């Protein structure tokens, strides 16, 4: 079958079956299976693709149509400026979380920073992206999931950041007795009862531990804010991602624990998505 035909068939099938980004997903499948880049996909449209590869492409299409995200099929996902190894044991890194990396990088440019702590590190995407841009600082990523820590360790080696980073299995900061200049976190923030309303490719493929924020979705902010003072330096900055409607409640939780709101940052839809505190 010609590449142009396969491309058309894939995008059409994705579109008619409700895949959110049909063209993009089709391109990702073809690039990965054929080892092509974006330019090849255009210049080699008239190539006759072997039966074996065509079969492989449509087998992947079937998995995607059953709800499996492309990133979970190929076990990797681009985030900020790197490609991260992922698995069903970690949250798929989301583009909106890149905002945390940008805020941390700006803070490091203007302040004396030695170290950074990432609470609920998952794949390690936030911590490792910051460390990659800032070679003079060290970081610790913690997660309750042993499997997530194994993936984060793999990513630190792949990105050659294993000398700058450490990873630890811990219930938030309970096993930490050290102080940090930056604390970042994208904790689970979906209310338990809302999990069933999430899209299939989220609720079935991201681990529950990475999504479930308890009855009102705010339990992790409460747990983190309560114990934070003990592990931060005097002028440390706290950078947290929040759910689209949680701004007021999360600010209240941090205020109750003596933290001052520095700034609210919007996502592309104009909703508060990241908060910083001192
Ligand atoms: C929303 S995911 C964020 C993953 C990654 N930082 C990212 O932004 O893609 C939240 C992470 O918090 C971890 N987590 C949940 N409860 C935790 C706890 N009590 N202590 C430490 N980590 C926890 C989960 O395992 C998950 O990896």
mmCIF file of C-alpha atoms and ligand atoms in Angstrom:
data_model
loop_
_atom_site.group_PDB
_atom_site.id
_atom_site.type_symbol
_atom_site.label_atom_id
_atom_site.label_comp_id
_atom_site.label_asym_id
_atom_site.label_seq_id
_atom_site.Cartn_x
_atom_site.Cartn_y
_atom_site.Cartn_z
ATOM 1 C CA UNK A 1 0.000 0.000 0.000
ATOM 2 C CA UNK A 2 1.270 3.529 -0.756
ATOM 3 C CA UNK A 3 2.233 5.756 2.158
ATOM 4 C CA UNK A 4 -0.260 8.442 1.033
ATOM 5 C CA UNK A 5 -3.126 5.916 1.207
ATOM 6 C CA UNK A 6 -2.094 4.620 4.625
ATOM 7 C CA UNK A 7 -1.770 8.166 5.946
ATOM 8 C CA UNK A 8 -5.261 9.087 4.704
ATOM 9 C CA UNK A 9 -6.838 5.901 6.047
ATOM 10 C CA UNK A 10 -5.239 6.299 9.473
ATOM 11 C CA UNK A 11 -6.269 9.962 9.928
ATOM 12 C CA UNK A 12 -9.821 9.232 8.712
ATOM 13 C CA UNK A 13 -10.245 6.273 11.043
ATOM 14 C CA UNK A 14 -8.879 8.280 13.987
ATOM 15 C CA UNK A 15 -11.163 11.215 13.118
ATOM 16 C CA UNK A 16 -14.361 9.202 12.734
ATOM 17 C CA UNK A 17 -13.667 7.334 15.976
ATOM 18 C CA UNK A 18 -13.294 10.489 18.065
ATOM 19 C CA UNK A 19 -9.487 10.587 18.502
ATOM 20 C CA UNK A 20 -8.800 14.188 19.589
ATOM 21 C CA UNK A 21 -5.755 14.811 17.356
ATOM 22 C CA UNK A 22 -6.233 12.453 14.360
ATOM 23 C CA UNK A 23 -3.599 13.944 12.011
ATOM 24 C CA UNK A 24 -0.967 14.201 14.719
ATOM 25 C CA UNK A 25 -1.572 10.660 15.976
ATOM 26 C CA UNK A 26 -1.389 9.311 12.399
ATOM 27 C CA UNK A 27 1.933 11.081 11.851
ATOM 28 C CA UNK A 28 3.345 9.783 15.157
ATOM 29 C CA UNK A 29 2.441 6.179 14.277
ATOM 30 C CA UNK A 30 3.967 6.412 10.791
ATOM 31 C CA UNK A 31 7.139 8.157 11.966
ATOM 32 C CA UNK A 32 7.763 5.549 14.646
ATOM 33 C CA UNK A 33 6.997 2.405 12.605
ATOM 34 C CA UNK A 34 8.759 3.575 9.437
ATOM 35 C CA UNK A 35 11.609 5.425 11.238
ATOM 36 C CA UNK A 36 10.712 8.518 9.173
ATOM 37 C CA UNK A 37 10.861 12.196 10.126
ATOM 38 C CA UNK A 38 8.232 14.825 9.223
ATOM 39 C CA UNK A 39 10.011 15.618 5.944
ATOM 40 C CA UNK A 40 10.071 11.924 4.918
ATOM 41 C CA UNK A 41 6.314 11.709 5.476
ATOM 42 C CA UNK A 42 5.824 14.330 2.766
ATOM 43 C CA UNK A 43 8.646 13.457 0.353
ATOM 44 C CA UNK A 44 8.063 9.692 0.449
ATOM 45 C CA UNK A 45 4.269 9.771 -0.029
ATOM 46 C CA UNK A 46 4.539 7.598 -3.151
ATOM 47 C CA UNK A 47 6.607 4.880 -1.452
ATOM 48 C CA UNK A 48 5.103 1.438 -1.496
ATOM 49 C CA UNK A 49 5.092 0.256 2.138
ATOM 50 C CA UNK A 50 5.715 -3.463 2.670
ATOM 51 C CA UNK A 51 2.866 -5.708 3.752
ATOM 52 C CA UNK A 52 4.624 -6.444 7.036
ATOM 53 C CA UNK A 53 4.962 -2.770 7.984
ATOM 54 C CA UNK A 54 1.418 -1.980 6.827
ATOM 55 C CA UNK A 55 0.123 -4.756 9.106
ATOM 56 C CA UNK A 56 2.146 -3.345 11.987
ATOM 57 C CA UNK A 57 0.736 0.152 11.392
ATOM 58 C CA UNK A 58 -2.867 -1.057 11.428
ATOM 59 C CA UNK A 59 -2.275 -3.194 14.520
ATOM 60 C CA UNK A 60 -1.166 -0.017 16.303
ATOM 61 C CA UNK A 61 -4.178 1.809 14.888
ATOM 62 C CA UNK A 62 -6.432 -0.822 16.503
ATOM 63 C CA UNK A 63 -4.788 -0.252 19.909
ATOM 64 C CA UNK A 64 -5.207 3.527 19.571
ATOM 65 C CA UNK A 65 -8.871 3.063 18.610
ATOM 66 C CA UNK A 66 -9.369 1.036 21.785
ATOM 67 C CA UNK A 67 -8.257 4.146 23.739
ATOM 68 C CA UNK A 68 -4.549 3.479 24.336
ATOM 69 C CA UNK A 69 -2.570 6.756 24.002
ATOM 70 C CA UNK A 70 0.203 6.845 21.367
ATOM 71 C CA UNK A 71 2.754 7.669 24.080
ATOM 72 C CA UNK A 72 1.810 4.567 26.085
ATOM 73 C CA UNK A 73 2.017 2.393 22.946
ATOM 74 C CA UNK A 74 5.545 3.582 22.088
ATOM 75 C CA UNK A 75 6.539 4.053 25.756
ATOM 76 C CA UNK A 76 7.914 7.546 25.244
ATOM 77 C CA UNK A 77 6.713 11.139 25.275
ATOM 78 C CA UNK A 78 8.249 14.510 24.426
ATOM 79 C CA UNK A 79 8.213 17.021 27.282
ATOM 80 C CA UNK A 80 9.898 20.433 27.301
ATOM 81 C CA UNK A 81 13.151 19.794 25.389
ATOM 82 C CA UNK A 82 13.591 16.026 25.933
ATOM 83 C CA UNK A 83 11.997 12.696 25.142
ATOM 84 C CA UNK A 84 11.061 10.742 28.295
ATOM 85 C CA UNK A 85 10.634 6.993 28.745
ATOM 86 C CA UNK A 86 7.152 6.345 30.114
ATOM 87 C CA UNK A 87 5.044 3.319 31.039
ATOM 88 C CA UNK A 88 1.628 2.512 32.450
ATOM 89 C CA UNK A 89 3.173 3.150 35.903
ATOM 90 C CA UNK A 90 3.604 6.896 35.350
ATOM 91 C CA UNK A 91 1.420 9.821 34.341
ATOM 92 C CA UNK A 92 1.865 10.805 30.729
ATOM 93 C CA UNK A 93 3.693 14.173 30.962
ATOM 94 C CA UNK A 94 1.326 16.977 29.847
ATOM 95 C CA UNK A 95 2.286 20.118 27.908
ATOM 96 C CA UNK A 96 0.691 22.429 30.534
ATOM 97 C CA UNK A 97 3.178 21.103 33.130
ATOM 98 C CA UNK A 98 6.051 22.597 31.096
ATOM 99 C CA UNK A 99 5.031 25.924 32.662
ATOM 100 C CA UNK A 100 6.505 24.717 35.995
ATOM 101 C CA UNK A 101 9.862 24.140 34.273
ATOM 102 C CA UNK A 102 9.826 27.642 32.753
ATOM 103 C CA UNK A 103 8.990 29.283 36.098
ATOM 104 C CA UNK A 104 11.749 27.325 37.888
ATOM 105 C CA UNK A 105 14.287 28.216 35.176
ATOM 106 C CA UNK A 106 13.430 31.932 35.478
ATOM 107 C CA UNK A 107 13.750 31.801 39.261
ATOM 108 C CA UNK A 108 17.169 30.125 38.962
ATOM 109 C CA UNK A 109 18.353 32.876 36.568
ATOM 110 C CA UNK A 110 17.561 35.596 39.127
ATOM 111 C CA UNK A 111 18.358 33.858 42.445
ATOM 112 C CA UNK A 112 21.081 31.854 44.100
ATOM 113 C CA UNK A 113 19.806 28.291 43.859
ATOM 114 C CA UNK A 114 21.668 25.139 44.907
ATOM 115 C CA UNK A 115 18.972 22.502 44.835
ATOM 116 C CA UNK A 116 15.435 21.543 43.875
ATOM 117 C CA UNK A 117 12.900 19.027 45.216
ATOM 118 C CA UNK A 118 10.170 17.477 43.039
ATOM 119 C CA UNK A 119 7.255 16.019 45.035
ATOM 120 C CA UNK A 120 5.450 13.279 43.061
ATOM 121 C CA UNK A 121 8.093 13.095 40.360
ATOM 122 C CA UNK A 122 6.471 10.352 38.202
ATOM 123 C CA UNK A 123 8.637 10.015 35.078
ATOM 124 C CA UNK A 124 10.957 12.707 36.513
ATOM 125 C CA UNK A 125 9.975 15.024 33.646
ATOM 126 C CA UNK A 126 9.819 18.290 35.670
ATOM 127 C CA UNK A 127 12.950 17.749 37.750
ATOM 128 C CA UNK A 128 15.118 16.420 34.912
ATOM 129 C CA UNK A 129 14.030 19.194 32.520
ATOM 130 C CA UNK A 130 15.090 21.831 35.068
ATOM 131 C CA UNK A 131 18.391 20.077 35.832
ATOM 132 C CA UNK A 132 19.207 19.718 32.141
ATOM 133 C CA UNK A 133 19.063 23.503 31.711
ATOM 134 C CA UNK A 134 20.863 24.252 34.984
ATOM 135 C CA UNK A 135 24.004 22.186 35.290
ATOM 136 C CA UNK A 136 25.150 23.762 38.587
ATOM 137 C CA UNK A 137 22.193 22.607 40.698
ATOM 138 C CA UNK A 138 21.214 19.213 42.143
ATOM 139 C CA UNK A 139 17.780 17.739 42.610
ATOM 140 C CA UNK A 140 15.767 15.086 44.409
ATOM 141 C CA UNK A 141 12.619 13.507 42.990
ATOM 142 C CA UNK A 142 10.315 11.611 45.330
ATOM 143 C CA UNK A 143 7.355 9.397 44.632
ATOM 144 C CA UNK A 144 5.282 6.891 46.566
ATOM 145 C CA UNK A 145 5.381 4.528 43.592
ATOM 146 C CA UNK A 146 8.435 2.278 43.319
ATOM 147 C CA UNK A 147 7.647 1.687 39.644
ATOM 148 C CA UNK A 148 7.573 5.437 38.951
ATOM 149 C CA UNK A 149 10.944 5.881 40.684
ATOM 150 C CA UNK A 150 12.399 3.146 38.448
ATOM 151 C CA UNK A 151 11.201 5.006 35.337
ATOM 152 C CA UNK A 152 12.563 8.340 36.668
ATOM 153 C CA UNK A 153 15.942 6.658 37.291
ATOM 154 C CA UNK A 154 15.962 5.309 33.723
ATOM 155 C CA UNK A 155 15.240 8.810 32.416
ATOM 156 C CA UNK A 156 18.020 10.345 34.520
ATOM 157 C CA UNK A 157 20.495 7.889 32.964
ATOM 158 C CA UNK A 158 19.148 8.347 29.441
ATOM 159 C CA UNK A 159 19.478 12.128 29.728
ATOM 160 C CA UNK A 160 22.885 11.821 31.453
ATOM 161 C CA UNK A 161 21.583 13.595 34.527
ATOM 162 C CA UNK A 162 22.217 10.771 37.003
ATOM 163 C CA UNK A 163 25.075 12.632 38.705
ATOM 164 C CA UNK A 164 22.890 15.709 39.266
ATOM 165 C CA UNK A 165 19.788 13.850 40.479
ATOM 166 C CA UNK A 166 18.597 11.416 43.141
ATOM 167 C CA UNK A 167 15.288 9.632 43.438
ATOM 168 C CA UNK A 168 13.588 8.283 46.544
ATOM 169 C CA UNK A 169 10.453 6.290 47.368
ATOM 170 C CA UNK A 170 8.683 8.344 50.039
ATOM 171 C CA UNK A 171 5.245 9.458 51.215
ATOM 172 C CA UNK A 172 5.668 13.116 50.217
ATOM 173 C CA UNK A 173 8.544 14.648 52.257
ATOM 174 C CA UNK A 174 8.180 12.349 55.291
ATOM 175 C CA UNK A 175 11.654 10.805 54.795
ATOM 176 C CA UNK A 176 13.433 14.075 53.997
ATOM 177 C CA UNK A 177 15.521 16.036 56.475
ATOM 178 C CA UNK A 178 17.242 18.425 54.126
ATOM 179 C CA UNK A 179 16.333 21.961 52.960
ATOM 180 C CA UNK A 180 15.640 23.053 49.374
ATOM 181 C CA UNK A 181 15.657 26.347 47.436
ATOM 182 C CA UNK A 182 12.922 25.283 45.024
ATOM 183 C CA UNK A 183 10.063 22.831 45.589
ATOM 184 C CA UNK A 184 7.997 21.853 42.554
ATOM 185 C CA UNK A 185 4.957 19.600 42.487
ATOM 186 C CA UNK A 186 2.270 18.436 40.130
ATOM 187 C CA UNK A 187 0.333 16.309 42.640
ATOM 188 C CA UNK A 188 -2.758 14.184 41.937
ATOM 189 C CA UNK A 189 -5.669 16.677 41.996
ATOM 190 C CA UNK A 190 -8.772 14.980 40.542
ATOM 191 C CA UNK A 191 -11.634 14.483 43.009
ATOM 192 C CA UNK A 192 -12.137 10.709 43.522
ATOM 193 C CA UNK A 193 -15.738 10.834 42.247
ATOM 194 C CA UNK A 194 -14.655 12.638 39.037
ATOM 195 C CA UNK A 195 -12.162 9.940 37.976
ATOM 196 C CA UNK A 196 -14.863 7.921 36.212
ATOM 197 C CA UNK A 197 -15.757 10.999 34.114
ATOM 198 C CA UNK A 198 -12.226 11.287 32.668
ATOM 199 C CA UNK A 199 -11.488 10.343 29.045
ATOM 200 C CA UNK A 200 -10.748 6.661 28.426
ATOM 201 C CA UNK A 201 -7.096 7.325 27.522
ATOM 202 C CA UNK A 202 -6.574 9.004 30.914
ATOM 203 C CA UNK A 203 -8.582 6.857 33.345
ATOM 204 C CA UNK A 204 -7.479 3.520 31.899
ATOM 205 C CA UNK A 205 -3.830 4.275 31.137
ATOM 206 C CA UNK A 206 -2.602 6.784 33.758
ATOM 207 C CA UNK A 207 -2.143 5.178 37.207
ATOM 208 C CA UNK A 208 -4.875 5.972 39.759
ATOM 209 C CA UNK A 209 -2.183 7.072 42.247
ATOM 210 C CA UNK A 210 -1.186 9.857 39.835
ATOM 211 C CA UNK A 211 -4.763 11.157 39.462
ATOM 212 C CA UNK A 212 -6.722 10.685 42.683
ATOM 213 C CA UNK A 213 -6.609 13.731 44.958
ATOM 214 C CA UNK A 214 -9.194 12.416 47.469
ATOM 215 C CA UNK A 215 -12.797 13.508 48.139
ATOM 216 C CA UNK A 216 -12.422 17.116 46.944
ATOM 217 C CA UNK A 217 -9.182 16.643 44.952
ATOM 218 C CA UNK A 218 -7.219 18.766 47.440
ATOM 219 C CA UNK A 219 -5.795 16.185 49.872
ATOM 220 C CA UNK A 220 -2.275 16.244 48.408
ATOM 221 C CA UNK A 221 -2.028 20.067 48.689
ATOM 222 C CA UNK A 222 -3.061 19.783 52.355
ATOM 223 C CA UNK A 223 -0.446 17.068 53.045
ATOM 224 C CA UNK A 224 2.320 18.966 51.213
ATOM 225 C CA UNK A 225 1.591 22.473 52.650
ATOM 226 C CA UNK A 226 1.453 21.115 56.209
ATOM 227 C CA UNK A 227 5.008 19.733 56.218
ATOM 228 C CA UNK A 228 6.705 22.136 53.804
ATOM 229 C CA UNK A 229 8.313 24.669 56.194
ATOM 230 C CA UNK A 230 10.521 21.974 57.674
ATOM 231 C CA UNK A 231 12.293 21.266 54.363
ATOM 232 C CA UNK A 232 12.740 24.677 52.692
ATOM 233 C CA UNK A 233 15.345 27.419 52.864
ATOM 234 C CA UNK A 234 14.303 30.939 53.871
ATOM 235 C CA UNK A 235 13.755 32.404 50.402
ATOM 236 C CA UNK A 236 12.621 29.202 48.728
ATOM 237 C CA UNK A 237 9.939 29.248 46.057
ATOM 238 C CA UNK A 238 7.119 26.673 45.866
ATOM 239 C CA UNK A 239 5.700 25.995 42.404
ATOM 240 C CA UNK A 240 2.539 23.855 42.182
ATOM 241 C CA UNK A 241 0.248 22.820 39.359
ATOM 242 C CA UNK A 242 -3.485 22.881 40.148
ATOM 243 C CA UNK A 243 -6.755 21.711 38.579
ATOM 244 C CA UNK A 244 -8.716 24.268 36.495
ATOM 245 C CA UNK A 245 -11.078 25.285 39.335
ATOM 246 C CA UNK A 246 -8.830 24.872 42.389
ATOM 247 C CA UNK A 247 -7.051 28.233 42.568
ATOM 248 C CA UNK A 248 -8.999 29.759 45.496
ATOM 249 C CA UNK A 249 -8.951 26.567 47.594
ATOM 250 C CA UNK A 250 -5.227 25.856 47.063
ATOM 251 C CA UNK A 251 -4.275 29.478 47.883
ATOM 252 C CA UNK A 252 -6.336 29.153 51.087
ATOM 253 C CA UNK A 253 -4.579 25.892 52.061
ATOM 254 C CA UNK A 254 -1.109 27.420 51.606
ATOM 255 C CA UNK A 255 -2.103 30.666 53.389
ATOM 256 C CA UNK A 256 -3.286 28.659 56.405
ATOM 257 C CA UNK A 257 0.221 27.208 56.550
ATOM 258 C CA UNK A 258 1.873 30.692 56.467
ATOM 259 C CA UNK A 259 2.770 30.760 52.756
ATOM 260 C CA UNK A 260 2.302 33.916 50.713
ATOM 261 C CA UNK A 261 1.000 33.708 47.130
ATOM 262 C CA UNK A 262 3.555 35.171 44.712
ATOM 263 C CA UNK A 263 1.824 34.719 41.367
ATOM 264 C CA UNK A 264 -0.886 32.838 39.480
ATOM 265 C CA UNK A 265 -0.028 31.591 35.988
ATOM 266 C CA UNK A 266 -2.668 30.839 33.330
ATOM 267 C CA UNK A 267 -2.778 27.968 30.866
ATOM 268 C CA UNK A 268 -3.630 28.509 27.172
ATOM 269 C CA UNK A 269 -7.346 28.560 28.062
ATOM 270 C CA UNK A 270 -6.806 31.474 30.447
ATOM 271 C CA UNK A 271 -7.400 29.364 33.569
ATOM 272 C CA UNK A 272 -5.165 29.474 36.666
ATOM 273 C CA UNK A 273 -2.907 26.435 36.240
ATOM 274 C CA UNK A 274 0.250 27.041 38.271
ATOM 275 C CA UNK A 275 0.663 28.921 41.564
ATOM 276 C CA UNK A 276 3.879 30.084 43.204
ATOM 277 C CA UNK A 277 4.317 30.678 46.947
ATOM 278 C CA UNK A 278 7.008 31.858 49.319
HETATM 279 C C1 LIG B 1 0.028 14.026 38.624
HETATM 280 S S1 LIG B 1 1.372 12.882 38.824
HETATM 281 C C2 LIG B 1 2.742 13.914 38.340
HETATM 282 C C3 LIG B 1 3.886 13.171 37.718
HETATM 283 C C4 LIG B 1 4.955 14.094 37.116
HETATM 284 N N1 LIG B 1 5.513 14.965 38.117
HETATM 285 C C5 LIG B 1 4.367 14.925 35.988
HETATM 286 O O1 LIG B 1 4.142 16.126 36.179
HETATM 287 O O2 LIG B 1 4.134 14.377 34.901
HETATM 288 C C6 LIG B 1 1.497 12.807 40.574
HETATM 289 C C7 LIG B 1 2.562 11.886 41.132
HETATM 290 O O3 LIG B 1 2.471 11.915 42.571
HETATM 291 C C8 LIG B 1 2.730 10.616 43.063
HETATM 292 N N2 LIG B 1 2.141 10.497 44.418
HETATM 293 C C9 LIG B 1 0.846 10.294 44.751
HETATM 294 N N3 LIG B 1 0.706 10.240 46.084
HETATM 295 C C10 LIG B 1 1.944 10.425 46.613
HETATM 296 C C11 LIG B 1 2.442 10.473 47.941
HETATM 297 N N4 LIG B 1 1.643 10.319 49.004
HETATM 298 N N5 LIG B 1 3.760 10.678 48.124
HETATM 299 C C12 LIG B 1 4.590 10.823 47.047
HETATM 300 N N6 LIG B 1 4.179 10.789 45.757
HETATM 301 C C13 LIG B 1 2.858 10.581 45.546
HETATM 302 C C14 LIG B 1 2.111 9.697 42.032
HETATM 303 O O4 LIG B 1 2.649 8.402 42.103
HETATM 304 C C15 LIG B 1 2.441 10.436 40.728
HETATM 305 O O5 LIG B 1 3.647 9.973 40.183
#
